[in-house]
């Protein structure tokens, strides 16, 4: 077991946000109306906003500023990352339930929270780092991240893409019942990462957090709903998603930095809001590096895992230029493979990917110049480009027609087997 993992385990089930952020640069008296968002976009470092104007809660943002930050949060390194996560994924540890949690030290109103207004044309103030925890009689616990639009009268609009929470809500709605939920804000990045992971339906994301920590994540029961939340969260919003109601949600500037459109989405009725003494609100700037890494990095081990079915893979990266969501680079290991299978598998494993570049293992996939070098010297479009029309892509890509239908391209930038001599890289003796 690597030593870094052991250090994490010492703090175990009580991992919290504060232990991770340390003592970042402080900013006094900023406004939640655009000003904090502007600072977070301009300064790519962790920033701590003491008592934003009109609020008693502090705000922290850019908690994760680089891949290295997230590797550190997970107790791993760039080299070990994918195997580390897949090992935890295959050995999940169910959460444990404890009697008391610091997340319930105090109570407040939803309007006491320093929720940010980020971008000019956003529909309003959005909670962006909330982990929504729900239960289903058949599938058990689920944790996922959803943007939440603040409305009047203790209500939130919630964007639910057709994945697990959508399924949970559909099932409760078909019984004519509201779906009880709790929203945890301000957790250690390892927990946020786990909630952003997309395991199959029925696999509890909080058990992945346990697997990553090497021991159970401690949860505490909510006061007004039958849901358990991470005991070390800074803030917990208890509530329910109302059966039969929809409300306009959007525009909202999302991961690509362009606006996602208005849709009719479900409504959360907020019940009790509890928090830690002197709670810190985690502001996650949409389209910022932190947002992009929490979206993209959990997908990489899962793409890697799927690719192992068709090819020896060295590494997988959702690149920065593709906003860590739309572009995938794969480097191959030694052995037999069909490039077309590799490309098709990436699109299947992560349907939002639009362009995939496949390179040999000598290329550093985290260096865009090296990837471009491979395309410039190892790729011939008439035989190495694979084009797929009318595919399901990401609705966040503004170049689609809005229905998410897209054209995908796979680029084979590998050296043809048997031709290695032509590609010998010149050395200076
Ligand atoms: Mn799930």
mmCIF file of C-alpha atoms in Angstrom, residues 131-298:
data_model
loop_
_atom_site.group_PDB
_atom_site.id
_atom_site.type_symbol
_atom_site.label_atom_id
_atom_site.label_comp_id
_atom_site.label_asym_id
_atom_site.label_seq_id
_atom_site.Cartn_x
_atom_site.Cartn_y
_atom_site.Cartn_z
ATOM 1 C CA UNK A 131 -24.004 16.248 -3.656
ATOM 2 C CA UNK A 132 -27.585 15.029 -3.925
ATOM 3 C CA UNK A 133 -28.111 11.834 -1.952
ATOM 4 C CA UNK A 134 -31.222 9.719 -2.520
ATOM 5 C CA UNK A 135 -32.504 6.199 -1.897
ATOM 6 C CA UNK A 136 -34.524 3.752 -3.950
ATOM 7 C CA UNK A 137 -36.184 0.645 -2.483
ATOM 8 C CA UNK A 138 -34.518 -1.547 -5.125
ATOM 9 C CA UNK A 139 -31.301 0.238 -6.052
ATOM 10 C CA UNK A 140 -30.283 1.550 -2.617
ATOM 11 C CA UNK A 141 -28.272 4.726 -2.104
ATOM 12 C CA UNK A 142 -27.143 7.099 -4.844
ATOM 13 C CA UNK A 143 -24.993 10.210 -4.750
ATOM 14 C CA UNK A 144 -24.674 12.589 -7.690
ATOM 15 C CA UNK A 145 -23.914 16.232 -8.357
ATOM 16 C CA UNK A 146 -26.595 18.529 -9.755
ATOM 17 C CA UNK A 147 -26.807 22.252 -10.300
ATOM 18 C CA UNK A 148 -29.526 23.865 -8.178
ATOM 19 C CA UNK A 149 -31.198 27.164 -9.035
ATOM 20 C CA UNK A 150 -32.306 29.200 -6.024
ATOM 21 C CA UNK A 151 -35.964 30.304 -6.120
ATOM 22 C CA UNK A 152 -38.287 32.079 -3.685
ATOM 23 C CA UNK A 153 -40.256 30.197 -0.998
ATOM 24 C CA UNK A 154 -37.599 27.592 -0.127
ATOM 25 C CA UNK A 155 -37.539 26.015 -3.549
ATOM 26 C CA UNK A 156 -34.719 25.014 -5.869
ATOM 27 C CA UNK A 157 -34.791 24.075 -9.538
ATOM 28 C CA UNK A 158 -32.738 20.930 -10.089
ATOM 29 C CA UNK A 159 -31.265 19.859 -13.422
ATOM 30 C CA UNK A 160 -31.464 16.077 -13.595
ATOM 31 C CA UNK A 161 -29.914 14.494 -16.681
ATOM 32 C CA UNK A 162 -31.359 11.050 -17.503
ATOM 33 C CA UNK A 163 -29.121 9.000 -15.248
ATOM 34 C CA UNK A 164 -29.576 7.507 -11.802
ATOM 35 C CA UNK A 165 -31.301 10.249 -9.827
ATOM 36 C CA UNK A 166 -33.610 10.689 -12.832
ATOM 37 C CA UNK A 167 -34.506 6.996 -12.590
ATOM 38 C CA UNK A 168 -35.064 7.256 -8.825
ATOM 39 C CA UNK A 169 -37.343 10.263 -9.237
ATOM 40 C CA UNK A 170 -39.230 8.686 -12.146
ATOM 41 C CA UNK A 171 -39.951 5.653 -10.000
ATOM 42 C CA UNK A 172 -41.115 7.655 -6.970
ATOM 43 C CA UNK A 173 -43.177 9.927 -9.219
ATOM 44 C CA UNK A 174 -44.875 6.908 -10.814
ATOM 45 C CA UNK A 175 -45.977 5.923 -7.292
ATOM 46 C CA UNK A 176 -47.267 9.472 -6.838
ATOM 47 C CA UNK A 177 -44.644 10.157 -4.165
ATOM 48 C CA UNK A 178 -42.114 12.915 -3.643
ATOM 49 C CA UNK A 179 -38.480 11.756 -3.524
ATOM 50 C CA UNK A 180 -36.683 12.539 -0.272
ATOM 51 C CA UNK A 181 -33.157 13.847 -0.741
ATOM 52 C CA UNK A 182 -30.353 15.530 1.150
ATOM 53 C CA UNK A 183 -27.798 17.841 -0.399
ATOM 54 C CA UNK A 184 -24.306 17.904 1.120
ATOM 55 C CA UNK A 185 -22.172 20.978 0.450
ATOM 56 C CA UNK A 186 -18.546 21.397 1.477
ATOM 57 C CA UNK A 187 -16.923 17.956 1.635
ATOM 58 C CA UNK A 188 -13.405 16.619 1.147
ATOM 59 C CA UNK A 189 -12.601 16.401 -2.597
ATOM 60 C CA UNK A 190 -12.328 12.610 -2.343
ATOM 61 C CA UNK A 191 -16.051 12.505 -1.504
ATOM 62 C CA UNK A 192 -16.986 14.967 -4.245
ATOM 63 C CA UNK A 193 -14.920 12.925 -6.715
ATOM 64 C CA UNK A 194 -16.737 9.739 -5.681
ATOM 65 C CA UNK A 195 -20.126 11.389 -6.178
ATOM 66 C CA UNK A 196 -18.998 12.543 -9.632
ATOM 67 C CA UNK A 197 -17.962 9.022 -10.616
ATOM 68 C CA UNK A 198 -20.508 7.191 -12.770
ATOM 69 C CA UNK A 199 -20.659 3.594 -11.571
ATOM 70 C CA UNK A 200 -23.567 1.414 -12.744
ATOM 71 C CA UNK A 201 -27.058 1.854 -11.291
ATOM 72 C CA UNK A 202 -27.199 0.233 -7.853
ATOM 73 C CA UNK A 203 -23.519 0.903 -7.000
ATOM 74 C CA UNK A 204 -23.474 3.418 -4.161
ATOM 75 C CA UNK A 205 -20.959 6.168 -4.916
ATOM 76 C CA UNK A 206 -20.357 6.669 -1.186
ATOM 77 C CA UNK A 207 -19.069 3.085 -1.005
ATOM 78 C CA UNK A 208 -16.517 4.063 -3.645
ATOM 79 C CA UNK A 209 -15.415 6.851 -1.283
ATOM 80 C CA UNK A 210 -14.941 4.141 1.357
ATOM 81 C CA UNK A 211 -12.915 2.067 -1.089
ATOM 82 C CA UNK A 212 -10.710 5.056 -1.855
ATOM 83 C CA UNK A 213 -10.187 5.803 1.847
ATOM 84 C CA UNK A 214 -9.660 2.175 2.841
ATOM 85 C CA UNK A 215 -12.383 2.433 5.477
ATOM 86 C CA UNK A 216 -16.084 3.331 5.719
ATOM 87 C CA UNK A 217 -17.192 6.890 5.154
ATOM 88 C CA UNK A 218 -19.071 8.057 8.241
ATOM 89 C CA UNK A 219 -22.661 9.142 7.636
ATOM 90 C CA UNK A 220 -25.252 10.627 9.972
ATOM 91 C CA UNK A 221 -29.027 10.424 9.714
ATOM 92 C CA UNK A 222 -30.851 13.536 8.575
ATOM 93 C CA UNK A 223 -33.348 15.224 10.880
ATOM 94 C CA UNK A 224 -36.415 15.327 8.615
ATOM 95 C CA UNK A 225 -35.803 12.827 5.807
ATOM 96 C CA UNK A 226 -34.795 9.158 5.762
ATOM 97 C CA UNK A 227 -31.379 9.842 4.229
ATOM 98 C CA UNK A 228 -27.842 9.683 5.605
ATOM 99 C CA UNK A 229 -25.221 12.277 4.735
ATOM 100 C CA UNK A 230 -21.440 12.589 5.209
ATOM 101 C CA UNK A 231 -21.090 13.560 8.886
ATOM 102 C CA UNK A 232 -18.190 15.889 8.100
ATOM 103 C CA UNK A 233 -20.073 18.014 5.519
ATOM 104 C CA UNK A 234 -20.087 21.754 6.106
ATOM 105 C CA UNK A 235 -23.750 22.208 5.122
ATOM 106 C CA UNK A 236 -26.693 19.843 4.576
ATOM 107 C CA UNK A 237 -29.943 20.782 2.863
ATOM 108 C CA UNK A 238 -32.773 18.341 3.597
ATOM 109 C CA UNK A 239 -35.745 18.265 1.273
ATOM 110 C CA UNK A 240 -37.705 16.443 -1.385
ATOM 111 C CA UNK A 241 -38.131 16.506 -5.130
ATOM 112 C CA UNK A 242 -41.791 17.242 -5.693
ATOM 113 C CA UNK A 243 -43.850 14.741 -7.678
ATOM 114 C CA UNK A 244 -45.597 16.179 -10.738
ATOM 115 C CA UNK A 245 -43.936 19.613 -10.718
ATOM 116 C CA UNK A 246 -41.565 21.203 -13.209
ATOM 117 C CA UNK A 247 -40.072 24.672 -13.376
ATOM 118 C CA UNK A 248 -37.976 26.596 -15.913
ATOM 119 C CA UNK A 249 -34.269 25.907 -15.340
ATOM 120 C CA UNK A 250 -31.457 27.691 -17.231
ATOM 121 C CA UNK A 251 -29.726 29.372 -18.916
ATOM 122 C CA UNK A 252 -26.638 28.226 -17.054
ATOM 123 C CA UNK A 253 -23.024 28.548 -18.183
ATOM 124 C CA UNK A 254 -21.704 24.991 -18.006
ATOM 125 C CA UNK A 255 -18.424 23.127 -18.462
ATOM 126 C CA UNK A 256 -17.688 24.439 -21.968
ATOM 127 C CA UNK A 257 -18.093 28.045 -20.788
ATOM 128 C CA UNK A 258 -21.130 28.471 -23.058
ATOM 129 C CA UNK A 259 -24.741 28.656 -21.919
ATOM 130 C CA UNK A 260 -26.850 25.551 -21.492
ATOM 131 C CA UNK A 261 -30.440 26.198 -22.608
ATOM 132 C CA UNK A 262 -33.668 26.570 -20.636
ATOM 133 C CA UNK A 263 -35.527 23.336 -19.830
ATOM 134 C CA UNK A 264 -38.413 22.340 -17.592
ATOM 135 C CA UNK A 265 -36.865 20.530 -14.692
ATOM 136 C CA UNK A 266 -38.008 19.161 -11.307
ATOM 137 C CA UNK A 267 -38.348 21.210 -8.125
ATOM 138 C CA UNK A 268 -36.759 20.660 -4.702
ATOM 139 C CA UNK A 269 -38.761 21.788 -1.687
ATOM 140 C CA UNK A 270 -36.226 22.637 1.007
ATOM 141 C CA UNK A 271 -36.941 21.473 4.561
ATOM 142 C CA UNK A 272 -34.331 21.790 7.277
ATOM 143 C CA UNK A 273 -30.866 23.222 6.565
ATOM 144 C CA UNK A 274 -28.160 22.179 9.037
ATOM 145 C CA UNK A 275 -24.492 23.123 9.193
ATOM 146 C CA UNK A 276 -21.228 23.021 11.031
ATOM 147 C CA UNK A 277 -20.280 25.891 13.336
ATOM 148 C CA UNK A 278 -18.624 28.583 11.184
ATOM 149 C CA UNK A 279 -19.480 26.567 8.085
ATOM 150 C CA UNK A 280 -17.557 27.109 4.861
ATOM 151 C CA UNK A 281 -19.571 27.108 1.641
ATOM 152 C CA UNK A 282 -17.805 25.480 -1.316
ATOM 153 C CA UNK A 283 -18.291 27.561 -4.462
ATOM 154 C CA UNK A 284 -17.481 25.579 -7.584
ATOM 155 C CA UNK A 285 -17.078 27.913 -10.543
ATOM 156 C CA UNK A 286 -18.828 26.514 -13.645
ATOM 157 C CA UNK A 287 -16.342 25.977 -16.513
ATOM 158 C CA UNK A 288 -13.423 26.599 -14.152
ATOM 159 C CA UNK A 289 -10.636 24.055 -13.890
ATOM 160 C CA UNK A 290 -12.124 22.639 -10.693
ATOM 161 C CA UNK A 291 -15.479 21.972 -12.366
ATOM 162 C CA UNK A 292 -13.819 20.462 -15.425
ATOM 163 C CA UNK A 293 -11.558 18.132 -13.448
ATOM 164 C CA UNK A 294 -14.410 16.878 -11.255
ATOM 165 C CA UNK A 295 -16.413 16.138 -14.396
ATOM 166 C CA UNK A 296 -13.685 14.650 -16.532
ATOM 167 C CA UNK A 297 -11.225 12.869 -14.270
ATOM 168 C CA UNK A 298 -13.674 10.295 -12.854
#
